[in-house]
Amino acid sequence: MKVLKFGGTSVGSAQRIKDVAQLITNRGRNIVVLSAMSGTTNTLVEISEYLYKNNATGAKETINQLESKYLATIDELFSGEDYKSKASEAIGEHIDFLRRYNKPVFTVFDEKEVLARGELMSTALMNLYLQQQGVNVCLIPALDFMRTDKNAEPDTEYIKLHLNNILEQNQNAEIYLTQGFICRNAYGETDNLQRGGSDYTASLIGVAVGAEEIEIWTDIDGMHNNDPRFVDGTSPVSQLHFEEAAELAYFGAKILHPTCVLPAKLANIPVRLLNTMCPEAHGTLIFNTESTHTIKAVAAKDNITAIKIKSGRMLLAYGFLRKVFEIFETYRTPIDMIVTSEVGVSVTIDNERNLSAIVEDLKKFGTVTVDKDMVIICVVGDLEWQNRGFEAEVVNALREIPVRMISYGGSNYNISLLVKKSDKVRALNLLSQRLFNK
Ligand code: ADP
Ligand code: ASP
Ligand code: MG
């Protein structure tokens, strides 16, 4: 059994839904995970913003636009009146659900209910379309088995037990279909796995059923060696180690949600990134691949703040770093990069919510400097320290760019460099030119 996850663009129109239906039929009894049609979750966020502000007119207009989009999709997707009316009824229920919100206080719980409509609608359409094509499909509601615990972490035991029970009760199905992204929390409320979280759903399901492979189908032929949104002429990387994929996903390669890699890695399940628009392309295989002694790819993570604490008292002191880290722990703020010297330490964070409180607390250890609007450029590959010359090539490639921090040796797979946001695109392009287009 495989898990096949299709992202927003892969199901973004009637034609795309038809293409995906063709791709998933006659491929064995697999579990298909769908995201919302592209643009839908953003529209649902917009509707929630209107509802938070009690702007009933804004919400109503946006809901009407969403409804028109879905009605046009239904018209194109289904051939007979029978299925057209079944689909209109299914979508109508979700649209009415949105229209019923007219209470004075709109809460985060309401927002999660609103956001869940996207995946509920895309799977409703695919379910009916597959039925129309004569496929014996079984729609399994994610809200019946996907659950997080009190720490908002996936409740893997619960997921495994409930999902496998559902599969056992529906053994005749040719294909199982379910929603990505949405789940219930420990209190049974509708919740989600964060934006882009359908990849995580696929990985959690893969682990729960012991899948032979997890396929992430999207709009590009695998992980490219640089961010195609900012660099021309990037090319797909055919194989990545789990650790390399995790570094790239965490440091900004949007093709893969950062949380998706770890469960697959721990269960040793290969993850394949594939292109719905070009299914025959090889894509990227993520597994415990052999190291290749090469630099494989570059990614960038935005919205980074660097904090430097300079202190004479650090000299020969032990316990200094612990005290510094404790402040970040108190404010539940993760640190991404860290570099130290005898008289100072610099760290980066991507969550500025408690920045001023953190800075105030750090001041008792020395002089604190903050650099905002920074970007982490992450270079990934087989960077085991005995491989000579790679770090020199990276630093040399960026010789024209001011670099605020460099972190190397934390893992065998990554060199991170901190640069100004305004230098990001140039840095990414220079790295491609000098590392990959030699
Ligand atoms: P989906 O909706 O299918 O989940 P996403 O938009 O989340 O798709 O991810 C695919 C997009 O990721 C691509 O269209 C591409 O623009 C972007 N992307 C960023 N970095 C990379 C990279 N290194 N390789 C491939 N795609 C990348
Ligand atoms: N639909 C959700 C989002 O847009 C989840 C996903 O696509 O993975 O964030
Ligand atoms: Mg995605």
Short mmCIF file of C-alpha atoms and ligand atoms in Angstrom, two decimals:
data_model
loop_
_atom_site.label_atom_id
_atom_site.label_comp_id
_atom_site.label_asym_id
_atom_site.label_seq_id
_atom_site.Cartn_x
_atom_site.Cartn_y
_atom_site.Cartn_z
CA MET A 1 0.00 0.00 0.00
CA LYS A 2 1.23 3.50 -0.86
CA VAL A 3 0.12 6.94 0.26
CA LEU A 4 -0.36 9.40 -2.61
CA LYS A 5 -0.74 13.04 -1.62
CA PHE A 6 -1.88 15.66 -4.13
CA GLY A 7 -1.36 19.35 -3.34
CA GLY A 8 -3.55 22.34 -4.13
CA THR A 9 -2.49 22.96 -7.73
CA SER A 10 -2.78 19.23 -8.50
CA VAL A 11 -6.53 19.46 -7.77
CA GLY A 12 -6.87 23.16 -8.65
CA SER A 13 -9.40 22.83 -11.52
CA ALA A 14 -11.91 20.38 -12.99
CA GLN A 15 -9.33 19.21 -15.53
CA ARG A 16 -6.70 18.67 -12.84
CA ILE A 17 -9.17 16.65 -10.74
CA LYS A 18 -9.83 14.47 -13.80
CA ASP A 19 -6.07 14.03 -14.38
CA VAL A 20 -5.48 13.02 -10.75
CA ALA A 21 -8.41 10.57 -10.90
CA GLN A 22 -6.71 8.93 -13.86
CA LEU A 23 -3.35 8.86 -12.12
CA ILE A 24 -4.69 7.12 -9.01
CA THR A 25 -6.94 4.49 -10.59
CA ASN A 26 -5.64 1.01 -11.40
CA ARG A 27 -2.54 1.61 -9.27
CA GLY A 28 -3.48 -0.70 -6.39
CA ARG A 29 -5.29 -0.19 -3.08
CA ASN A 30 -3.63 3.03 -2.04
CA ILE A 31 -4.59 5.87 0.28
CA VAL A 32 -5.02 9.18 -1.54
CA VAL A 33 -4.65 12.39 0.48
CA LEU A 34 -5.91 15.66 -1.01
CA SER A 35 -5.25 19.29 -0.17
CA ALA A 36 -7.85 21.97 -0.80
CA MET A 37 -8.12 23.27 -4.39
CA SER A 38 -5.42 25.94 -4.83
CA GLY A 39 -6.47 29.34 -3.52
CA THR A 40 -9.28 27.93 -1.37
CA THR A 41 -7.48 27.92 1.99
CA ASN A 42 -6.31 31.50 1.38
CA THR A 43 -9.91 32.48 0.57
CA LEU A 44 -11.10 30.78 3.77
CA VAL A 45 -8.46 32.74 5.73
CA GLU A 46 -9.81 35.92 4.10
CA ILE A 47 -13.38 35.00 5.07
CA SER A 48 -12.23 34.37 8.66
CA GLU A 49 -10.55 37.79 8.73
CA TYR A 50 -13.85 39.42 7.73
CA LEU A 51 -15.70 37.40 10.38
CA TYR A 52 -13.18 38.36 13.08
CA LYS A 53 -13.84 41.99 12.18
CA ASN A 54 -17.61 41.51 12.05
CA ASN A 55 -17.58 42.54 8.41
CA ALA A 56 -20.60 40.51 7.25
CA THR A 57 -20.67 42.14 3.80
CA GLY A 58 -17.02 41.31 3.08
CA ALA A 59 -17.52 37.73 4.26
CA LYS A 60 -20.69 37.34 2.20
CA GLU A 61 -19.08 38.60 -1.02
CA THR A 62 -16.06 36.35 -0.62
CA ILE A 63 -18.27 33.32 0.15
CA ASN A 64 -20.29 34.10 -3.00
CA GLN A 65 -17.10 34.17 -5.09
CA LEU A 66 -15.97 30.87 -3.59
CA GLU A 67 -19.36 29.35 -4.34
CA SER A 68 -19.24 30.51 -7.98
CA LYS A 69 -15.80 28.94 -8.42
CA TYR A 70 -17.03 25.60 -7.09
CA LEU A 71 -20.25 25.67 -9.14
CA ALA A 72 -18.21 26.27 -12.31
CA THR A 73 -15.89 23.38 -11.36
CA ILE A 74 -18.87 21.08 -10.79
CA ASP A 75 -20.33 22.04 -14.15
CA GLU A 76 -17.13 21.11 -15.95
CA LEU A 77 -16.32 18.03 -13.89
CA PHE A 78 -19.53 16.02 -14.03
CA SER A 79 -21.31 14.87 -17.15
CA GLY A 80 -24.78 13.81 -15.92
CA GLU A 81 -27.41 15.80 -13.99
CA ASP A 82 -27.43 13.15 -11.28
CA TYR A 83 -23.81 13.68 -10.23
CA LYS A 84 -24.00 17.44 -10.86
CA SER A 85 -26.81 17.73 -8.32
CA LYS A 86 -25.12 15.39 -5.80
CA ALA A 87 -21.96 17.53 -6.02
CA SER A 88 -23.89 20.83 -5.76
CA GLU A 89 -25.62 19.50 -2.68
CA ALA A 90 -22.32 18.41 -1.06
CA ILE A 91 -20.60 21.73 -1.79
CA GLY A 92 -23.78 23.65 -0.87
CA GLU A 93 -23.64 22.20 2.66
CA HIS A 94 -20.15 23.62 3.18
CA ILE A 95 -21.03 26.99 1.66
CA ASP A 96 -24.15 27.18 3.88
CA PHE A 97 -21.96 26.27 6.85
CA LEU A 98 -19.83 29.35 6.08
CA ARG A 99 -22.89 31.56 5.54
CA ARG A 100 -24.37 30.61 8.93
CA TYR A 101 -21.58 32.41 10.83
CA ASN A 102 -23.20 35.58 12.06
CA LYS A 103 -22.44 35.52 15.76
CA PRO A 104 -20.83 38.61 17.32
CA VAL A 105 -17.65 36.87 18.49
CA PHE A 106 -15.70 34.78 15.98
CA THR A 107 -13.07 32.64 17.71
CA VAL A 108 -9.95 30.67 16.72
CA PHE A 109 -12.07 27.53 17.05
CA ASP A 110 -14.50 28.93 14.47
CA GLU A 111 -11.59 29.77 12.19
CA LYS A 112 -10.38 26.18 12.27
CA GLU A 113 -13.86 24.98 11.31
CA VAL A 114 -13.87 27.46 8.43
CA LEU A 115 -10.39 26.42 7.21
CA ALA A 116 -11.39 22.74 7.27
CA ARG A 117 -13.96 23.35 4.50
CA GLY A 118 -11.26 23.43 1.78
CA GLU A 119 -10.11 19.82 2.13
CA LEU A 120 -13.68 18.65 2.87
CA MET A 121 -14.82 20.18 -0.45
CA SER A 122 -11.95 18.91 -2.63
CA THR A 123 -12.36 15.34 -1.35
CA ALA A 124 -16.16 15.52 -1.77
CA LEU A 125 -15.68 16.42 -5.44
CA MET A 126 -13.03 13.75 -6.05
CA ASN A 127 -15.14 11.13 -4.27
CA LEU A 128 -18.14 11.80 -6.50
CA TYR A 129 -16.03 12.05 -9.65
CA LEU A 130 -14.42 8.66 -8.98
CA GLN A 131 -17.87 7.19 -8.31
CA GLN A 132 -19.08 8.61 -11.62
CA GLN A 133 -16.11 6.86 -13.29
CA GLY A 134 -17.22 3.56 -11.71
CA VAL A 135 -14.34 3.37 -9.20
CA ASN A 136 -15.08 1.68 -5.87
CA VAL A 137 -13.73 4.53 -3.73
CA CYS A 138 -14.01 4.75 0.06
CA LEU A 139 -13.97 8.27 1.53
CA ILE A 140 -12.49 8.09 5.02
CA PRO A 141 -12.98 11.30 7.01
CA ALA A 142 -9.66 12.52 8.44
CA LEU A 143 -11.60 13.85 11.43
CA ASP A 144 -12.36 10.19 12.36
CA PHE A 145 -8.71 9.19 12.81
CA MET A 146 -6.26 12.13 12.53
CA ARG A 147 -5.75 13.51 16.01
CA THR A 148 -3.28 15.55 18.03
CA ASP A 149 -2.53 15.20 21.74
CA LYS A 150 -2.44 17.78 24.54
CA ASN A 151 0.95 19.05 23.31
CA ALA A 152 -0.52 19.54 19.81
CA GLU A 153 1.68 16.68 18.56
CA PRO A 154 0.15 13.88 16.46
CA ASP A 155 -1.30 11.12 18.63
CA THR A 156 0.34 8.35 16.62
CA GLU A 157 -1.17 5.46 18.60
CA TYR A 158 -4.69 6.83 18.18
CA ILE A 159 -4.12 7.48 14.48
CA LYS A 160 -2.76 4.00 13.86
CA LEU A 161 -5.55 2.24 15.76
CA HIS A 162 -8.44 4.19 14.26
CA LEU A 163 -7.15 4.36 10.70
CA ASN A 164 -6.39 0.64 10.55
CA ASN A 165 -9.85 -0.15 12.00
CA ILE A 166 -11.47 1.93 9.28
CA LEU A 167 -9.41 0.23 6.55
CA GLU A 168 -10.32 -3.19 7.93
CA GLN A 169 -14.01 -2.34 7.88
CA ASN A 170 -13.75 -1.27 4.23
CA GLN A 171 -11.61 -3.98 2.71
CA ASN A 172 -13.52 -4.06 -0.57
CA ALA A 173 -12.53 -0.55 -1.57
CA GLU A 174 -10.27 -0.08 -4.60
CA ILE A 175 -9.01 3.31 -3.37
CA TYR A 176 -9.20 5.12 -0.05
CA LEU A 177 -9.56 8.89 -0.16
CA THR A 178 -9.02 11.32 2.72
CA GLN A 179 -8.34 14.95 3.61
CA GLY A 180 -4.88 16.34 4.26
CA PHE A 181 -4.27 19.17 6.76
CA ILE A 182 -7.33 18.70 9.01
CA CYS A 183 -7.48 16.83 12.30
CA ARG A 184 -9.08 16.88 15.72
CA ASN A 185 -7.22 18.08 18.78
CA ALA A 186 -7.04 16.34 22.17
CA TYR A 187 -10.43 17.84 23.09
CA GLY A 188 -12.15 16.55 19.97
CA GLU A 189 -12.37 19.98 18.33
CA THR A 190 -11.67 20.47 14.62
CA ASP A 191 -8.07 21.58 14.20
CA ASN A 192 -5.31 21.46 11.58
CA LEU A 193 -1.64 20.58 11.12
CA GLN A 194 -0.63 24.16 10.12
CA ARG A 195 -0.53 25.69 6.65
CA GLY A 196 0.97 23.31 4.10
CA GLY A 197 0.34 20.46 6.55
CA SER A 198 -1.15 17.97 4.06
CA ASP A 199 2.37 16.66 3.49
CA TYR A 200 2.47 15.89 7.21
CA THR A 201 -0.89 14.05 6.97
CA ALA A 202 0.55 11.87 4.19
CA SER A 203 3.61 11.03 6.23
CA LEU A 204 1.62 10.25 9.40
CA ILE A 205 -0.73 8.00 7.42
CA GLY A 206 2.22 6.30 5.74
CA VAL A 207 3.68 5.44 9.12
CA ALA A 208 0.31 4.37 10.60
CA VAL A 209 -0.30 1.81 7.83
CA GLY A 210 3.34 0.83 7.28
CA ALA A 211 3.17 2.08 3.67
CA GLU A 212 5.74 0.91 1.16
CA GLU A 213 6.18 4.50 -0.10
CA ILE A 214 4.81 8.01 0.39
CA GLU A 215 4.35 9.97 -2.83
CA ILE A 216 4.00 13.76 -2.66
CA TRP A 217 2.53 14.92 -5.99
CA THR A 218 2.85 18.62 -6.73
CA ASP A 219 3.37 21.11 -9.58
CA ILE A 220 7.11 20.61 -10.12
CA ASP A 221 9.27 17.59 -10.95
CA GLY A 222 10.85 17.08 -7.53
CA MET A 223 13.13 19.02 -5.21
CA HIS A 224 15.19 21.45 -7.33
CA ASN A 225 18.76 22.40 -6.52
CA ASN A 226 17.67 25.99 -5.79
CA ASP A 227 14.43 27.88 -5.25
CA PRO A 228 12.77 28.10 -8.72
CA ARG A 229 10.80 31.15 -7.57
CA PHE A 230 14.02 33.19 -7.41
CA VAL A 231 16.55 31.41 -9.62
CA ASP A 232 16.23 30.50 -13.32
CA GLY A 233 17.57 27.25 -14.70
CA THR A 234 17.30 25.16 -11.52
CA SER A 235 17.17 21.40 -11.97
CA PRO A 236 15.71 18.49 -10.00
CA VAL A 237 17.83 16.52 -7.55
CA SER A 238 17.18 12.82 -8.16
CA GLN A 239 18.06 11.52 -4.68
CA LEU A 240 18.25 13.04 -1.22
CA HIS A 241 19.05 11.58 2.15
CA PHE A 242 16.28 12.07 4.75
CA GLU A 243 18.55 14.47 6.65
CA GLU A 244 19.24 16.53 3.54
CA ALA A 245 15.52 16.73 2.76
CA ALA A 246 14.77 17.74 6.36
CA GLU A 247 17.34 20.57 6.22
CA LEU A 248 16.00 21.84 2.89
CA ALA A 249 12.36 21.67 3.98
CA TYR A 250 13.10 23.41 7.27
CA PHE A 251 15.19 26.09 5.61
CA GLY A 252 12.59 27.13 3.05
CA ALA A 253 12.20 24.62 0.20
CA LYS A 254 8.42 25.03 0.04
CA ILE A 255 7.88 21.83 -1.97
CA LEU A 256 7.99 19.84 1.26
CA HIS A 257 6.51 20.74 4.64
CA PRO A 258 9.28 20.55 7.27
CA THR A 259 7.31 18.24 9.57
CA CYS A 260 6.79 15.62 6.87
CA VAL A 261 10.29 14.13 6.80
CA LEU A 262 10.81 12.91 10.38
CA PRO A 263 7.99 10.33 10.66
CA ALA A 264 8.97 8.79 7.31
CA LYS A 265 12.63 8.74 8.30
CA LEU A 266 11.95 7.06 11.65
CA ALA A 267 9.79 4.41 9.97
CA ASN A 268 12.26 4.09 7.08
CA ILE A 269 9.59 4.75 4.43
CA PRO A 270 10.83 6.27 1.14
CA VAL A 271 9.27 9.59 0.15
CA ARG A 272 9.03 10.41 -3.54
CA LEU A 273 8.34 13.92 -4.85
CA LEU A 274 6.50 13.79 -8.18
CA ASN A 275 4.93 16.14 -10.72
CA THR A 276 1.20 15.80 -11.45
CA MET A 277 1.67 17.86 -14.64
CA CYS A 278 4.45 15.51 -15.84
CA PRO A 279 3.89 12.12 -14.18
CA GLU A 280 6.66 10.36 -16.14
CA ALA A 281 9.39 12.63 -14.71
CA HIS A 282 11.69 10.84 -12.23
CA GLY A 283 11.20 13.42 -9.45
CA THR A 284 13.14 13.10 -6.19
CA LEU A 285 13.53 10.01 -4.05
CA ILE A 286 14.13 10.74 -0.36
CA PHE A 287 15.59 7.79 1.49
CA ASN A 288 18.71 6.59 3.34
CA THR A 289 20.64 7.07 0.13
CA GLU A 290 24.38 6.61 -0.16
CA SER A 291 26.34 9.82 0.19
CA THR A 292 27.57 11.24 -3.10
CA HIS A 293 30.26 13.71 -1.96
CA THR A 294 28.46 16.58 -3.66
CA ILE A 295 26.63 19.76 -2.77
CA LYS A 296 23.04 19.06 -3.74
CA ALA A 297 20.81 22.06 -3.16
CA VAL A 298 20.29 25.51 -1.70
CA ALA A 299 17.28 27.00 0.11
CA ALA A 300 16.46 30.21 1.96
CA LYS A 301 14.46 30.88 5.09
CA ASP A 302 12.96 34.37 5.47
CA ASN A 303 12.02 36.57 8.42
CA ILE A 304 15.05 35.85 10.56
CA THR A 305 16.27 38.04 13.41
CA ALA A 306 19.86 37.79 14.68
CA ILE A 307 20.64 38.58 18.31
CA LYS A 308 24.20 39.10 19.54
CA ILE A 309 25.14 39.06 23.22
CA LYS A 310 28.63 40.39 23.86
CA SER A 311 30.01 39.87 27.31
CA GLY A 312 33.37 40.10 29.03
CA ARG A 313 31.97 37.73 31.62
CA MET A 314 31.81 34.92 29.08
CA LEU A 315 35.58 34.63 29.23
CA LEU A 316 36.42 31.26 30.81
CA ALA A 317 32.90 31.02 32.24
CA TYR A 318 30.91 27.84 32.21
CA GLY A 319 27.12 27.92 32.44
CA PHE A 320 26.94 31.13 30.39
CA LEU A 321 25.34 29.53 27.34
CA ARG A 322 22.84 27.64 29.52
CA LYS A 323 21.67 30.91 31.05
CA VAL A 324 21.29 32.47 27.62
CA PHE A 325 19.35 29.48 26.26
CA GLU A 326 17.08 29.44 29.31
CA ILE A 327 15.80 32.87 28.36
CA PHE A 328 14.76 31.61 24.93
CA GLU A 329 13.17 28.59 26.58
CA THR A 330 11.20 30.79 28.98
CA TYR A 331 9.71 32.63 26.00
CA ARG A 332 9.19 29.39 24.03
CA THR A 333 11.25 30.79 21.17
CA PRO A 334 13.27 28.28 19.14
CA ILE A 335 16.80 29.13 18.00
CA ASP A 336 17.79 28.24 14.42
CA MET A 337 21.48 29.19 14.11
CA ILE A 338 24.11 29.73 16.75
CA VAL A 339 27.74 30.86 16.56
CA THR A 340 29.99 31.59 19.50
CA SER A 341 33.30 33.29 20.17
CA GLU A 342 35.18 33.88 23.38
CA VAL A 343 33.49 37.21 23.99
CA GLY A 344 30.10 36.81 22.42
CA VAL A 345 27.37 34.61 21.08
CA SER A 346 25.00 35.21 18.17
CA VAL A 347 21.76 33.31 17.65
CA THR A 348 18.88 33.61 15.20
CA ILE A 349 15.15 33.28 15.75
CA ASP A 350 12.21 33.32 13.32
CA ASN A 351 9.56 34.22 15.87
CA GLU A 352 9.69 37.84 17.00
CA ARG A 353 6.66 37.72 19.28
CA ASN A 354 8.70 37.98 22.49
CA LEU A 355 11.73 39.77 21.05
CA SER A 356 11.69 42.82 23.31
CA ALA A 357 11.23 40.75 26.47
CA ILE A 358 14.06 38.42 25.39
CA VAL A 359 16.36 41.36 24.68
CA GLU A 360 15.57 42.94 28.07
CA ASP A 361 16.40 39.67 29.87
CA LEU A 362 19.59 39.13 27.85
CA LYS A 363 20.87 42.59 28.76
CA LYS A 364 21.87 41.32 32.20
CA PHE A 365 24.61 39.28 30.47
CA GLY A 366 26.11 42.04 28.34
CA THR A 367 25.55 44.26 25.33
CA VAL A 368 22.75 43.06 23.07
CA THR A 369 22.51 43.89 19.35
CA VAL A 370 19.58 42.95 17.12
CA ASP A 371 19.64 42.63 13.30
CA LYS A 372 16.21 42.27 11.73
CA ASP A 373 15.15 41.38 8.17
CA MET A 374 17.75 38.69 7.72
CA VAL A 375 17.63 35.45 5.73
CA ILE A 376 19.26 32.08 6.35
CA ILE A 377 20.80 30.64 3.21
CA CYS A 378 21.17 26.91 3.65
CA VAL A 379 23.47 24.81 1.48
CA VAL A 380 22.81 21.09 1.67
CA GLY A 381 24.77 18.05 0.57
CA ASP A 382 27.32 15.54 1.72
CA LEU A 383 29.27 18.00 3.87
CA GLU A 384 30.96 15.54 6.17
CA TRP A 385 34.00 17.43 7.49
CA GLN A 386 36.61 15.16 5.93
CA ASN A 387 35.32 16.13 2.47
CA ARG A 388 37.70 18.92 1.66
CA GLY A 389 36.86 22.15 -0.09
CA PHE A 390 33.05 22.35 0.00
CA GLU A 391 32.84 25.02 2.70
CA ALA A 392 35.47 27.04 0.83
CA GLU A 393 33.42 26.82 -2.38
CA VAL A 394 30.31 28.07 -0.58
CA VAL A 395 32.03 30.98 1.11
CA ASN A 396 33.84 31.84 -2.11
CA ALA A 397 30.58 31.83 -4.08
CA LEU A 398 29.25 34.49 -1.69
CA ARG A 399 32.40 36.59 -1.59
CA GLU A 400 30.56 39.70 -2.87
CA ILE A 401 27.83 39.49 -0.23
CA PRO A 402 28.14 40.63 3.39
CA VAL A 403 27.65 37.56 5.60
CA ARG A 404 26.53 38.12 9.21
CA MET A 405 26.91 34.52 10.50
CA ILE A 406 28.20 31.17 9.25
CA SER A 407 27.31 27.83 10.81
CA TYR A 408 29.09 24.66 9.72
CA GLY A 409 29.68 21.31 11.35
CA GLY A 410 26.36 21.10 13.22
CA SER A 411 25.39 18.21 10.96
CA ASN A 412 27.07 16.39 8.09
CA TYR A 413 24.60 17.87 5.69
CA ASN A 414 24.42 21.62 6.02
CA ILE A 415 26.20 24.97 5.93
CA SER A 416 24.02 27.93 6.94
CA LEU A 417 24.86 31.55 6.22
CA LEU A 418 22.97 34.58 7.46
CA VAL A 419 22.62 37.47 5.01
CA LYS A 420 20.43 40.55 4.63
CA LYS A 421 16.97 40.04 3.12
CA SER A 422 17.93 42.47 0.35
CA ASP A 423 20.84 40.16 -0.64
CA LYS A 424 18.80 36.95 -0.69
CA VAL A 425 18.02 36.65 -4.40
CA ARG A 426 21.56 37.59 -5.41
CA ALA A 427 23.03 35.12 -2.93
CA LEU A 428 20.82 32.29 -4.23
CA ASN A 429 21.76 33.10 -7.83
CA LEU A 430 25.49 33.33 -7.09
CA LEU A 431 25.38 29.95 -5.35
CA SER A 432 23.64 28.36 -8.35
CA GLN A 433 26.13 29.89 -10.80
CA ARG A 434 29.20 28.91 -8.83
CA LEU A 435 28.15 25.56 -7.35
CA PHE A 436 25.93 23.99 -10.00
CA ASN A 437 26.60 25.68 -13.36
CA LYS A 438 30.37 25.36 -13.32
P1 ADP B 1 1.47 21.90 -3.07
O1 ADP B 1 0.33 22.86 -3.15
O2 ADP B 1 1.41 20.79 -4.08
O3 ADP B 1 1.74 21.40 -1.68
P2 ADP B 1 3.60 23.84 -2.80
O4 ADP B 1 3.26 25.16 -3.41
O5 ADP B 1 3.47 23.71 -1.32
O6 ADP B 1 2.75 22.72 -3.55
O7 ADP B 1 5.10 23.40 -3.22
C1 ADP B 1 5.50 23.40 -4.56
C2 ADP B 1 6.24 24.70 -4.87
O8 ADP B 1 7.41 24.78 -4.07
C3 ADP B 1 6.77 24.77 -6.28
O9 ADP B 1 5.80 25.25 -7.16
C4 ADP B 1 7.96 25.73 -6.14
O10 ADP B 1 7.65 27.03 -6.52
C5 ADP B 1 8.24 25.77 -4.63
N1 ADP B 1 9.62 25.47 -4.30
C6 ADP B 1 10.41 26.21 -3.47
N2 ADP B 1 11.64 25.68 -3.37
C7 ADP B 1 11.66 24.59 -4.16
C8 ADP B 1 12.65 23.63 -4.50
N3 ADP B 1 13.87 23.67 -3.98
N4 ADP B 1 12.32 22.65 -5.36
C9 ADP B 1 11.10 22.57 -5.90
N5 ADP B 1 10.10 23.45 -5.62
C10 ADP B 1 10.37 24.45 -4.76
N1 ASP B 2 -4.78 23.54 2.22
C1 ASP B 2 -3.80 23.76 3.25
C2 ASP B 2 -2.98 25.00 2.95
O1 ASP B 2 -3.18 25.65 1.92
C3 ASP B 2 -2.93 22.57 3.49
C4 ASP B 2 -2.04 22.14 2.35
O2 ASP B 2 -2.27 22.54 1.21
O3 ASP B 2 -1.12 21.37 2.60
O4 ASP B 2 -2.16 25.37 3.73
MG MG B 3 2.74 22.24 -0.03
#
